[in-house]
PDB file of C-alpha atoms in Angstrom:
ATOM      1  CA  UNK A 119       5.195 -14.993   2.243  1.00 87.00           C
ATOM      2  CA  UNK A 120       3.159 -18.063   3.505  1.00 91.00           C
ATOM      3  CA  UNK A 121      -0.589 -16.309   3.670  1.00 93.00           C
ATOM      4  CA  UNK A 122      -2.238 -14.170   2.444  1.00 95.00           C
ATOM      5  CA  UNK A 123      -5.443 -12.396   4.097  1.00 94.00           C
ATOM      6  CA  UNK A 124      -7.632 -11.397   1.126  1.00 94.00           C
ATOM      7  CA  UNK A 125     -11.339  -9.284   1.957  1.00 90.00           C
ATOM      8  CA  UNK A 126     -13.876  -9.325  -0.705  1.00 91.00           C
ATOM      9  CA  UNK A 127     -17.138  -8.190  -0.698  1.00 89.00           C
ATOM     10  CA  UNK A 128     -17.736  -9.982  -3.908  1.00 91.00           C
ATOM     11  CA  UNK A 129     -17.333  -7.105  -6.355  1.00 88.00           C
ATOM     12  CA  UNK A 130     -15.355  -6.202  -9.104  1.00 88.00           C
ATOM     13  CA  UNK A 131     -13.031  -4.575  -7.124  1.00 87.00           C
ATOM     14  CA  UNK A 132     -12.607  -7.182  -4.801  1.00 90.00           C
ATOM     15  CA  UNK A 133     -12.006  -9.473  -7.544  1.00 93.00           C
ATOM     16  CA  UNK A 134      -9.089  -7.556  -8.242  1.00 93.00           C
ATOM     17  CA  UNK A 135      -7.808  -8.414  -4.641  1.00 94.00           C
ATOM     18  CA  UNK A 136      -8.283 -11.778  -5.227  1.00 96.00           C
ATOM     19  CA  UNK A 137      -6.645 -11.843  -8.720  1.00 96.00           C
ATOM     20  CA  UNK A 138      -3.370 -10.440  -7.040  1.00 96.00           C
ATOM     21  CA  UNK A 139      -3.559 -12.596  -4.161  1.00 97.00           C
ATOM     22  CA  UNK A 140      -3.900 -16.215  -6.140  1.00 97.00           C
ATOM     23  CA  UNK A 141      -0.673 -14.852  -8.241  1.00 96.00           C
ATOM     24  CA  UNK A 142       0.973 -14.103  -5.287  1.00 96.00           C
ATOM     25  CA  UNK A 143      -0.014 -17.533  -3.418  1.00 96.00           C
ATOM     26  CA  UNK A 144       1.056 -19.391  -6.805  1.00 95.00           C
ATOM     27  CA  UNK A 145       4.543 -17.215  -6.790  1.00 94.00           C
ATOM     28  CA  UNK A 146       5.456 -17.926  -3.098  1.00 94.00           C
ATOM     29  CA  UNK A 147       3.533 -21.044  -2.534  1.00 94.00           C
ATOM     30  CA  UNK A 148       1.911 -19.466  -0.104  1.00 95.00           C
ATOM     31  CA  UNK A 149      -2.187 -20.143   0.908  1.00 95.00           C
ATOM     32  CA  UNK A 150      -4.719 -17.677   0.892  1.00 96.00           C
ATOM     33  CA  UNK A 151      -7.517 -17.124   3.674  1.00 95.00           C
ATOM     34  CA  UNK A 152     -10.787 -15.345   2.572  1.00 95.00           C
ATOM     35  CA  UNK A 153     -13.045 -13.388   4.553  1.00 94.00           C
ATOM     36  CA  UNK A 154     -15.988 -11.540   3.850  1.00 94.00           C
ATOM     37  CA  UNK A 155     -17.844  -9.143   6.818  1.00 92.00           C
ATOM     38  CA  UNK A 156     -21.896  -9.025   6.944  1.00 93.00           C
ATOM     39  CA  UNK A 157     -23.218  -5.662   8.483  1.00 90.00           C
ATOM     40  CA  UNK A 158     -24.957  -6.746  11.619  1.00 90.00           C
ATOM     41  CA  UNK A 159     -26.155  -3.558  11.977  1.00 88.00           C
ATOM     42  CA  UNK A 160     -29.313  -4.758  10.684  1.00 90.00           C
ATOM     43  CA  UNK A 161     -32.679  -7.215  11.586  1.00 93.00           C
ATOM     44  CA  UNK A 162     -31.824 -10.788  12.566  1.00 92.00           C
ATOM     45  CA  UNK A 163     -33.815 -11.928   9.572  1.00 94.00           C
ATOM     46  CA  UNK A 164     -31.682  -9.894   6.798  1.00 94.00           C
ATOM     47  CA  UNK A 165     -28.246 -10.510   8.673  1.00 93.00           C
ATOM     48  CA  UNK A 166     -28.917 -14.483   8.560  1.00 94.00           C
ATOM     49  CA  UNK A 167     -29.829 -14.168   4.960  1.00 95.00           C
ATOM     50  CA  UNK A 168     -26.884 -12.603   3.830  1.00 93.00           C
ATOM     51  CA  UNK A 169     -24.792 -14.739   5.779  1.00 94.00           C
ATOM     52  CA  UNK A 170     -25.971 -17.727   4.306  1.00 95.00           C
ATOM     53  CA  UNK A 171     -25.591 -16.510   0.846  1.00 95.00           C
ATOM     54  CA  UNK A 172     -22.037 -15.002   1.334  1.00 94.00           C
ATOM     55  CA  UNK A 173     -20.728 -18.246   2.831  1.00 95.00           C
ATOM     56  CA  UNK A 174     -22.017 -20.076  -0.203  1.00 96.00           C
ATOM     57  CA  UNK A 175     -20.511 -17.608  -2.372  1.00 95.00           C
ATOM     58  CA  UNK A 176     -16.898 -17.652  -0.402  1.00 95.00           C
ATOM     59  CA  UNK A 177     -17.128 -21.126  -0.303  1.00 95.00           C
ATOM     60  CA  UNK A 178     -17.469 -21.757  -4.069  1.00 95.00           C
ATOM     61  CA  UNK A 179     -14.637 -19.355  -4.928  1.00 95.00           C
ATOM     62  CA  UNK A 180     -12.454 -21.168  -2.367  1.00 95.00           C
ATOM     63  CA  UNK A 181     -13.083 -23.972  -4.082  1.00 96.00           C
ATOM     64  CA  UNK A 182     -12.601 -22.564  -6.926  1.00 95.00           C
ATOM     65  CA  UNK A 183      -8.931 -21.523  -5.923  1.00 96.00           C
ATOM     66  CA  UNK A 184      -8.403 -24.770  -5.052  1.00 96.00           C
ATOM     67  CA  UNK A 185      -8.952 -26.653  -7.412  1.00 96.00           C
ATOM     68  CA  UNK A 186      -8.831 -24.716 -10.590  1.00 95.00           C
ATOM     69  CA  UNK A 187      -5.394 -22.346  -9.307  1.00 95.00           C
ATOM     70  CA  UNK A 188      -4.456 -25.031  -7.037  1.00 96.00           C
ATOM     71  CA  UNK A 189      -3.883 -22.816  -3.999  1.00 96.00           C
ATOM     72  CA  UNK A 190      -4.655 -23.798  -0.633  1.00 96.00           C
ATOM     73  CA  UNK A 191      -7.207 -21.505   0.588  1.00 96.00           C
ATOM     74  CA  UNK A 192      -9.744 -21.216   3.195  1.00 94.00           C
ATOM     75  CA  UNK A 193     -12.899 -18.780   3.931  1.00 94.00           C
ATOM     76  CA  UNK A 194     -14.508 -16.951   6.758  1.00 94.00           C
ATOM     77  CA  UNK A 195     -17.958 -15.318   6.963  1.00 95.00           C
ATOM     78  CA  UNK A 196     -17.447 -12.303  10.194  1.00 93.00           C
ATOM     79  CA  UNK A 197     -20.524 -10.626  11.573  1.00 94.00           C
ATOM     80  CA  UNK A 198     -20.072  -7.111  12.780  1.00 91.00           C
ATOM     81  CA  UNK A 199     -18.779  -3.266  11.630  1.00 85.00           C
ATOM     82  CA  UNK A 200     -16.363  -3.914   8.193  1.00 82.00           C
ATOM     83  CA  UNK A 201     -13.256  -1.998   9.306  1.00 78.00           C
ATOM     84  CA  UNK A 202     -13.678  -3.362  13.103  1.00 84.00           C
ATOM     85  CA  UNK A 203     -13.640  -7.038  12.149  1.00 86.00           C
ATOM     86  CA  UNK A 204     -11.210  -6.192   9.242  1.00 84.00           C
ATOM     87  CA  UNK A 205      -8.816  -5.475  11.973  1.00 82.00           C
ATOM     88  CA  UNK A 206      -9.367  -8.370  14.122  1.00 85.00           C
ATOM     89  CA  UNK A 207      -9.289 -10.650  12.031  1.00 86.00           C
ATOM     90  CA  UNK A 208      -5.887  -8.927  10.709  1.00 80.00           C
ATOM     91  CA  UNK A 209      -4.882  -9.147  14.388  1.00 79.00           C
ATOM     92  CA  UNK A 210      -5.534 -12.855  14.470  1.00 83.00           C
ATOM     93  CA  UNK A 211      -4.524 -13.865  11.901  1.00 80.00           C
ATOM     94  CA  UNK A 212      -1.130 -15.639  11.051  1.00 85.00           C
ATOM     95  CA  UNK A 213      -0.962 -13.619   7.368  1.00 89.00           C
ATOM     96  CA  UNK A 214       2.144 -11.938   6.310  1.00 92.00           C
ATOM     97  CA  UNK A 215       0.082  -9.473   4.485  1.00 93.00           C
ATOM     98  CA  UNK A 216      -3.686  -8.100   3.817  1.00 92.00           C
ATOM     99  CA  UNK A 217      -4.882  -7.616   0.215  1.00 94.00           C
ATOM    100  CA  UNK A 218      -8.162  -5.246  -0.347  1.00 90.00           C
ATOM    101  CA  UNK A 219      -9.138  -4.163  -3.642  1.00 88.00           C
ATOM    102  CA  UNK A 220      -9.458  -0.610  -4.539  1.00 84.00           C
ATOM    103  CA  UNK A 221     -11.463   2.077  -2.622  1.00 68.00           C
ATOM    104  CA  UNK A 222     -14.663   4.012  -3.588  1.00 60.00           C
ATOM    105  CA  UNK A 223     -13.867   7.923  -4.014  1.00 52.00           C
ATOM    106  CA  UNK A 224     -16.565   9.420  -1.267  1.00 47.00           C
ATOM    107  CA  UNK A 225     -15.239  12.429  -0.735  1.00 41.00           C
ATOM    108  CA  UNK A 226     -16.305  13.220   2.684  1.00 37.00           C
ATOM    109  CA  UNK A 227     -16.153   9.460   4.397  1.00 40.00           C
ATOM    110  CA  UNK A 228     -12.596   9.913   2.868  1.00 41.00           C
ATOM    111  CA  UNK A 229     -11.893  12.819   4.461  1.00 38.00           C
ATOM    112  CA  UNK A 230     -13.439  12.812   8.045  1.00 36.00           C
ATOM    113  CA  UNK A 231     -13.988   8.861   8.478  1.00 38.00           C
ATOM    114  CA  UNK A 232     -10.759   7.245   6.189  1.00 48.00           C
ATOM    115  CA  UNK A 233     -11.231   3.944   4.358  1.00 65.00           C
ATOM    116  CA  UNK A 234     -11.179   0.533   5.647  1.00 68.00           C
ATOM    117  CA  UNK A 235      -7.498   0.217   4.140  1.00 69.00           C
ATOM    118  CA  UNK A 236      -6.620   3.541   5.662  1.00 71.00           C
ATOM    119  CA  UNK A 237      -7.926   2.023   8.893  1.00 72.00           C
ATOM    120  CA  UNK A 238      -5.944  -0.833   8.846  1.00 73.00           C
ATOM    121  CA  UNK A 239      -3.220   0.422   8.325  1.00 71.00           C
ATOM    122  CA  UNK A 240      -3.396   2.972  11.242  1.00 70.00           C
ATOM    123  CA  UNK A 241      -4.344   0.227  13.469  1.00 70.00           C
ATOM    124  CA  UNK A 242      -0.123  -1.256  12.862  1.00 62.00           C
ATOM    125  CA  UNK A 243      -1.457  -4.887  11.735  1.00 68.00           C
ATOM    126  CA  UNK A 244       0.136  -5.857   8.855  1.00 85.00           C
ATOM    127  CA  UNK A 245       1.224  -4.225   5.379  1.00 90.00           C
ATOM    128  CA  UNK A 246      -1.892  -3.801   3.053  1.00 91.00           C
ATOM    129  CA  UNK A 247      -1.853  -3.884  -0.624  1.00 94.00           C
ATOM    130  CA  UNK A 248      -4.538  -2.311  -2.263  1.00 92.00           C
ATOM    131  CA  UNK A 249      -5.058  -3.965  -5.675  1.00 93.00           C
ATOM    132  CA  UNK A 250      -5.750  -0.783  -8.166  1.00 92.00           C
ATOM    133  CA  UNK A 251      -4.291  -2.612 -11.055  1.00 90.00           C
ATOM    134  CA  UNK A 252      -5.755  -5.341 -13.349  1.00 89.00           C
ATOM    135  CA  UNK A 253      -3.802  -8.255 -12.474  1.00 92.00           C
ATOM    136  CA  UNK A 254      -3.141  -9.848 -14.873  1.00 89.00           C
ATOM    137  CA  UNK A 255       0.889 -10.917 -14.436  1.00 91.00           C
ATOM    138  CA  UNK A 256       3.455 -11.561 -11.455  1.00 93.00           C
ATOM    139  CA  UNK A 257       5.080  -8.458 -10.168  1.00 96.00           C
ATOM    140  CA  UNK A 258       7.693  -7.615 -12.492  1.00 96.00           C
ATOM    141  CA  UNK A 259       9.143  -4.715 -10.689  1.00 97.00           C
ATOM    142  CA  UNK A 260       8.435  -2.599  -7.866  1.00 97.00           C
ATOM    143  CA  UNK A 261       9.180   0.746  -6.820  1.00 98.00           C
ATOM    144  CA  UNK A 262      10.346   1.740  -3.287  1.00 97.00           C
ATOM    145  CA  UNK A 263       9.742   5.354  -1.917  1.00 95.00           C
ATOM    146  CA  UNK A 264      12.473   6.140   0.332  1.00 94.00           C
ATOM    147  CA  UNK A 265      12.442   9.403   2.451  1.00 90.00           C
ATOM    148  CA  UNK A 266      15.391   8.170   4.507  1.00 90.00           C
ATOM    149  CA  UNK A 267      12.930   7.843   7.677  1.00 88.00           C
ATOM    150  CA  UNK A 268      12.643   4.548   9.699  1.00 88.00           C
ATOM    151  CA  UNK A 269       9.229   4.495   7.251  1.00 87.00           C
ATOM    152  CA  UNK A 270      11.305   3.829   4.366  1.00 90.00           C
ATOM    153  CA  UNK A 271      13.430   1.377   6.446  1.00 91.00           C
ATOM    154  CA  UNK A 272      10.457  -0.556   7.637  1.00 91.00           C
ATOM    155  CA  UNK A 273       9.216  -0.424   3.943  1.00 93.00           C
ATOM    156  CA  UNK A 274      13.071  -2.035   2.604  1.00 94.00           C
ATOM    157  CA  UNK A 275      12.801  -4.838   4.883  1.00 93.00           C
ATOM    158  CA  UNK A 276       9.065  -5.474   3.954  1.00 93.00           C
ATOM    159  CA  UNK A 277      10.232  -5.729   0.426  1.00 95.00           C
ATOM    160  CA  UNK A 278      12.830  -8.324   1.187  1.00 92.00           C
ATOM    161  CA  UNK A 279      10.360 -10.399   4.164  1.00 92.00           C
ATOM    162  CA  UNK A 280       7.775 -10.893   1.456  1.00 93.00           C
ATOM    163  CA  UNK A 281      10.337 -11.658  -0.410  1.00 93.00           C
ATOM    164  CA  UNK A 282       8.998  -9.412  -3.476  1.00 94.00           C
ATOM    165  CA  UNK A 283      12.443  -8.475  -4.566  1.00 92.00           C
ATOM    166  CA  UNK A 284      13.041 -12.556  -5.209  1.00 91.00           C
ATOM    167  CA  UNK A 285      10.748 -12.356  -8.075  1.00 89.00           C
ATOM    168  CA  UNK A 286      10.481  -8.924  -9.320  1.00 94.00           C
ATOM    169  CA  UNK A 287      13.262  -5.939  -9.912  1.00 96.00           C
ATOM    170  CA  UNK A 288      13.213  -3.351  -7.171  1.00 96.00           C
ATOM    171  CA  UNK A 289      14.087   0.355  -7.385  1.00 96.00           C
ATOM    172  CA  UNK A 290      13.979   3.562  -5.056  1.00 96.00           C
ATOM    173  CA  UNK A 291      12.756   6.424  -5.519  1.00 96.00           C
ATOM    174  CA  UNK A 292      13.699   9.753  -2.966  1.00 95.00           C
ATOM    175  CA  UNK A 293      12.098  12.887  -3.479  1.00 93.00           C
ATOM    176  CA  UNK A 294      14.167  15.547  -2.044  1.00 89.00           C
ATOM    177  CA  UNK A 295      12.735  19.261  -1.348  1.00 83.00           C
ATOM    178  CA  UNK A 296      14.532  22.374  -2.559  1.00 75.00           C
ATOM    179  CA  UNK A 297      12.748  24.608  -0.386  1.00 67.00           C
ATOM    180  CA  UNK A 298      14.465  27.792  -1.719  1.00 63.00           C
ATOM    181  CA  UNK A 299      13.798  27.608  -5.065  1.00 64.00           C
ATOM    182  CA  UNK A 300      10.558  29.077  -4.919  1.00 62.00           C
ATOM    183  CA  UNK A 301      11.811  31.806  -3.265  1.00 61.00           C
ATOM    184  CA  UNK A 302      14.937  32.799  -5.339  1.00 63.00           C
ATOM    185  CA  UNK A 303      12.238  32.071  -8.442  1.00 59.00           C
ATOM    186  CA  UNK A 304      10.319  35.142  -7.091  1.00 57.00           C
ATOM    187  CA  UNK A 305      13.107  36.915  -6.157  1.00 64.00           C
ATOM    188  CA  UNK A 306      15.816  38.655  -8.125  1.00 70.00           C
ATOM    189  CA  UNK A 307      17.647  35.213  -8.767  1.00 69.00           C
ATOM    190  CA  UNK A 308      19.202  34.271 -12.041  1.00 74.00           C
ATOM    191  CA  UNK A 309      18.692  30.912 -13.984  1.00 75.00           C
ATOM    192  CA  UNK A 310      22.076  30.138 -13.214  1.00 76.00           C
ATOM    193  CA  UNK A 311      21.945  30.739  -9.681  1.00 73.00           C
ATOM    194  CA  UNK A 312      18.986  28.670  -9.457  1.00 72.00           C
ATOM    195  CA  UNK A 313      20.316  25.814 -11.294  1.00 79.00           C
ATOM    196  CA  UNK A 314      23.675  26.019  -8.976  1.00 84.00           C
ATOM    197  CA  UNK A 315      21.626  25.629  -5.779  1.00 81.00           C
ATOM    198  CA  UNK A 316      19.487  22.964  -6.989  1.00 85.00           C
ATOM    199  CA  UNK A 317      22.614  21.233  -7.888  1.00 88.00           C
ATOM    200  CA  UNK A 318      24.093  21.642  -4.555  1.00 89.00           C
ATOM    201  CA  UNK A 319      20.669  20.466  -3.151  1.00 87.00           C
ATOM    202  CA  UNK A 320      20.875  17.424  -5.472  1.00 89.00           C
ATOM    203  CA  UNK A 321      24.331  16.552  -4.239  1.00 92.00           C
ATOM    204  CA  UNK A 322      23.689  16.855  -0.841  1.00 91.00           C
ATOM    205  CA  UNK A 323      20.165  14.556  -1.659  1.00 91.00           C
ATOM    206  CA  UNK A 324      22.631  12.045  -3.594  1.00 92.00           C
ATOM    207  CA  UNK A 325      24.882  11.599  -0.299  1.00 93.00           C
ATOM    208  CA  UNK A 326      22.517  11.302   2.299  1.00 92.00           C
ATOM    209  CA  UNK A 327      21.105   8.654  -0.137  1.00 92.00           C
ATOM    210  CA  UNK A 328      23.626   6.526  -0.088  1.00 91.00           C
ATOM    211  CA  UNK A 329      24.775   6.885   3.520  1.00 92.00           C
ATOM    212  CA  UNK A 330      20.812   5.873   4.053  1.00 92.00           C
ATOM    213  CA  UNK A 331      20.696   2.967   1.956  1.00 92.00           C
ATOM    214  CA  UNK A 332      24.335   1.610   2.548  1.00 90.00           C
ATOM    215  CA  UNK A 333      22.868   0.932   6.064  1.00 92.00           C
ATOM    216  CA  UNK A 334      20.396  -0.950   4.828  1.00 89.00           C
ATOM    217  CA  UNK A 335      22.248  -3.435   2.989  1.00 84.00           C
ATOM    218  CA  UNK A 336      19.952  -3.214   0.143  1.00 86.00           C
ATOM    219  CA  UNK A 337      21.488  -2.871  -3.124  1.00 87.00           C
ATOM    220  CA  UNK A 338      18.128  -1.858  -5.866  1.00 91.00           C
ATOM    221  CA  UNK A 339      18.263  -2.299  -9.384  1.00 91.00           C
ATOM    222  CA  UNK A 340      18.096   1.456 -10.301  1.00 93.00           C
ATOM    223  CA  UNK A 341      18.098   4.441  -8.308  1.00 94.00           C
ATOM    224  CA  UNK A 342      15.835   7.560  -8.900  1.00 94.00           C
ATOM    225  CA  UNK A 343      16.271  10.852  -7.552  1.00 94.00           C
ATOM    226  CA  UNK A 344      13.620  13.423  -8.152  1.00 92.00           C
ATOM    227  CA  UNK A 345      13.465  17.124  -6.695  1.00 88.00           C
ATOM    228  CA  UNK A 346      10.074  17.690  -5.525  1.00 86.00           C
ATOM    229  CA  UNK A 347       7.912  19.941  -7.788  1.00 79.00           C
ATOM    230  CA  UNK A 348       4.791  19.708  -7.154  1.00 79.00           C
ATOM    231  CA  UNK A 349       3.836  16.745  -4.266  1.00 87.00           C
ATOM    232  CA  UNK A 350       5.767  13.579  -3.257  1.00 91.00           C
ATOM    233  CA  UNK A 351       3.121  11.745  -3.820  1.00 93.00           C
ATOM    234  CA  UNK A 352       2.375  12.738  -7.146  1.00 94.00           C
ATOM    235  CA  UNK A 353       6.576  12.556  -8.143  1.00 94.00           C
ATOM    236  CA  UNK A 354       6.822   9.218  -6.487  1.00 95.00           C
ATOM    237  CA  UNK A 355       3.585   7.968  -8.919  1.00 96.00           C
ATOM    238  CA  UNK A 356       4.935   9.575 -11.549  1.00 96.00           C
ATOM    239  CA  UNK A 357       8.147   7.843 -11.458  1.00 96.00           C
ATOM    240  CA  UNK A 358       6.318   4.504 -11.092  1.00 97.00           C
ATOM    241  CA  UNK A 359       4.621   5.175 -14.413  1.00 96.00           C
ATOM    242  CA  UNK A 360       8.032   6.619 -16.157  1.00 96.00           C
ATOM    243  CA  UNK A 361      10.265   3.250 -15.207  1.00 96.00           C
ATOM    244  CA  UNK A 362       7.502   1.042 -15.850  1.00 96.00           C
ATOM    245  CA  UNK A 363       6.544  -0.545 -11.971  1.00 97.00           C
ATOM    246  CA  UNK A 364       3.461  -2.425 -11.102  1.00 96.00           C
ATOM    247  CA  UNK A 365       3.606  -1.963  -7.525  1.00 97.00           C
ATOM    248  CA  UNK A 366       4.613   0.886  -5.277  1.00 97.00           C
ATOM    249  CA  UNK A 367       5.841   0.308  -1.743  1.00 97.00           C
ATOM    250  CA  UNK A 368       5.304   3.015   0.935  1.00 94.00           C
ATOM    251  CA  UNK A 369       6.160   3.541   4.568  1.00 90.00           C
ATOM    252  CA  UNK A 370       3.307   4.791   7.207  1.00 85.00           C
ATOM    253  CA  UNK A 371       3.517   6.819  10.275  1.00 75.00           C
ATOM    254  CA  UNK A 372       0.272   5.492  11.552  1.00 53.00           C
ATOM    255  CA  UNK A 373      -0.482   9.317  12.947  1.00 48.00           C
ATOM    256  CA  UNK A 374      -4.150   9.164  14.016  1.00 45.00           C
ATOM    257  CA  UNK A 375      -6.206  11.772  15.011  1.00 42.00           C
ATOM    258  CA  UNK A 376      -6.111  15.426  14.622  1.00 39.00           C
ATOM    259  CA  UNK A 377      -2.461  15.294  13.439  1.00 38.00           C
ATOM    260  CA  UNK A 378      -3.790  12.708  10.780  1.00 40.00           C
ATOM    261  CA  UNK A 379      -6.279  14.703   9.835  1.00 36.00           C
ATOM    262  CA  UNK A 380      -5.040  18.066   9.142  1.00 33.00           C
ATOM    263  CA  UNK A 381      -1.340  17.077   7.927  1.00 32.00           C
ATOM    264  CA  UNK A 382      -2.449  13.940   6.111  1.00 44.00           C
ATOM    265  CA  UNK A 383       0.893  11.906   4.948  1.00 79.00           C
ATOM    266  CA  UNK A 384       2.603  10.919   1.620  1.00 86.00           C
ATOM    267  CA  UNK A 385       1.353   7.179   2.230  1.00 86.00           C
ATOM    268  CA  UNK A 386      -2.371   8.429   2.267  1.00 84.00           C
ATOM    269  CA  UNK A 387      -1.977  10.376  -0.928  1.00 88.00           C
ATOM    270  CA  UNK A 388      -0.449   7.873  -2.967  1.00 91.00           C
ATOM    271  CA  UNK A 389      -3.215   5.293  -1.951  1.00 87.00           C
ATOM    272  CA  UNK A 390      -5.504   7.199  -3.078  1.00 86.00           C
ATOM    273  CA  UNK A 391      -4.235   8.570  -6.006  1.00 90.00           C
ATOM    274  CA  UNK A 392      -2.020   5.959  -7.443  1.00 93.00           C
ATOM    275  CA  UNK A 393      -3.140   4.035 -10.742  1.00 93.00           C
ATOM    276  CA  UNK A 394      -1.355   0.678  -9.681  1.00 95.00           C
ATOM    277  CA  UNK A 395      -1.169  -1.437  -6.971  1.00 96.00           C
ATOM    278  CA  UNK A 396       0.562   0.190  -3.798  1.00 95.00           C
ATOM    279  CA  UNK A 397       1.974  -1.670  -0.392  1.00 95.00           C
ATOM    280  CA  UNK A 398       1.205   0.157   2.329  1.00 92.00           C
ATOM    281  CA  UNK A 399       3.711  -0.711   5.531  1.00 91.00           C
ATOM    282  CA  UNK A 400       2.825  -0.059   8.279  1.00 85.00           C
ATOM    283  CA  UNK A 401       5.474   1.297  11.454  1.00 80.00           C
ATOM    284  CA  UNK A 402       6.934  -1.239  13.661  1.00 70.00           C
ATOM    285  CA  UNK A 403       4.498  -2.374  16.767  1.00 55.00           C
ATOM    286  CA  UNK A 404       5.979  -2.498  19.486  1.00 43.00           C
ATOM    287  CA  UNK A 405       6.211  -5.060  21.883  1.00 39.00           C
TER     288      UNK A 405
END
């Protein structure tokens, strides 16, 4: 990790981002590059003003970072739509990742429109972490959703390019379905039966596990395996919270349109709602 892209908008919950960022950049030794988008959408007269006034505000906490935190950090004022310029500048940029603090719930921009994280992400940049936690310490350990997709593969090797699993403990966590169990529940079924198929289920989870992450070449600290009871998202932030991680790593399939819409994806639930900070990966561009 040798930059990190960090938007603010100068609230609280872009301080967040900003937080996590300089403890990253002091970490890694890595810098930091700012960048804060004025709506041009506007009159000349209001745009200018706000430009001037955000540049003097980036600029003092750049300076602040530097010489207080003593990380190397620049700043950027962008005119133009926040989630457009968010991914140019995400394009252009030479950062190995893009930290944004945590969305606003608005129900129906959520739903039809997607946040600017969301956005990004679709868009195949870079991986995004969305700063929902107070931070206020390094990454201690991190949790890894695996679904034994090319997601979860492009999520492993994200871990180990940023290097996160240098600093912190990493686990997985696979949520396998046991898509007869409701079924045999309603059913005439016994206990026992149920338990014996869910075992069988479990076993067959267990070995497709570690075929998946034997190809990998990545050895965690602890692996969880969790039948899926209610959502995946909601197991896999569950399990963050029972085994004590500050950070949860997800895959993307960067499905856009209709498909994205209807179906939604486990990645999209868990950002928005997850109670720490999440790394969102996004799938391989390709060339």
């Amino acid at each position: 990790m040798k930059t990190i892209l960090v938007a603010t908008d100068f609230s609280t919950r872009s301080d967040r981002a900003v937080r996590r960022a300089t403890l990253l950049a002091k970490n890694f030794g890595a810098g930091i590059s700012l960048i804060h988008v004025v709506d041009d959408d506007r009159s000349k007269r209001i745009v200018d003003a706000e430009r001037e006034s955000a540049a003097m505000l980036l600029s003092e906490q750049a300076q602040s970072l530097r010489e207080i935190d003593g990380v190397h950090c620049t700043a950027n004022v962008i005119l133009g739509t926040v989630s457009e310029e968010m991914i140019r500048a995400a394009a252009a940029s030479m950062a190995d990742v893009l930290v944004v603090g945590p969305h606003r719930h608005q129900a129906f921009q959520d739903v039809f429109i997607g946040t600017t994280a969301e956005r990004i992400i679709r868009a195949r940049r870079l991986p995004v972490l969305v700063a929902n936690g107070v931070p206020a310490n390094s990454y201690r350990h991190v949790l890894v959703a695996v679904d034994l997709s090319d997601c979860s593969r492009n999520a492993l090797r994200a871990v180990a390019g940023l290097r996160l699993d240098s600093h912190a403990a990493v686990s997985t966590v696979h949520v396998f379905d046991a898509p007869a169990r409701s079924y045999m529940a309603l059913g005439s079924a016994s206990s026992h039966d149920v338990e014996d198929y869910l075992a069988r289920e479990e076993a067959r989870a267990t070995e497709d596990l570690a075929v998946f992450m034997r190809d990998q070449e990545f050895v965690p600290a602890r692996q969880v395996l969790k039948a899926n009871e209610s959502s995946t998202a909601h197991v896999i932030c569950a399990t963050a919270r029972d085994v004590s991680a500050d950070l949860i790593v997800v895959g993307t399939r960067g499905r856009t349109g209709v498909t994205k819409l209807l179906l939604g994806s486990v990645a999209e639930e868990v950002l928005h709602i997850a109670d720490r900070d999440v790394l969102a990966v996004p799938p391989t561009r390709l060339a």
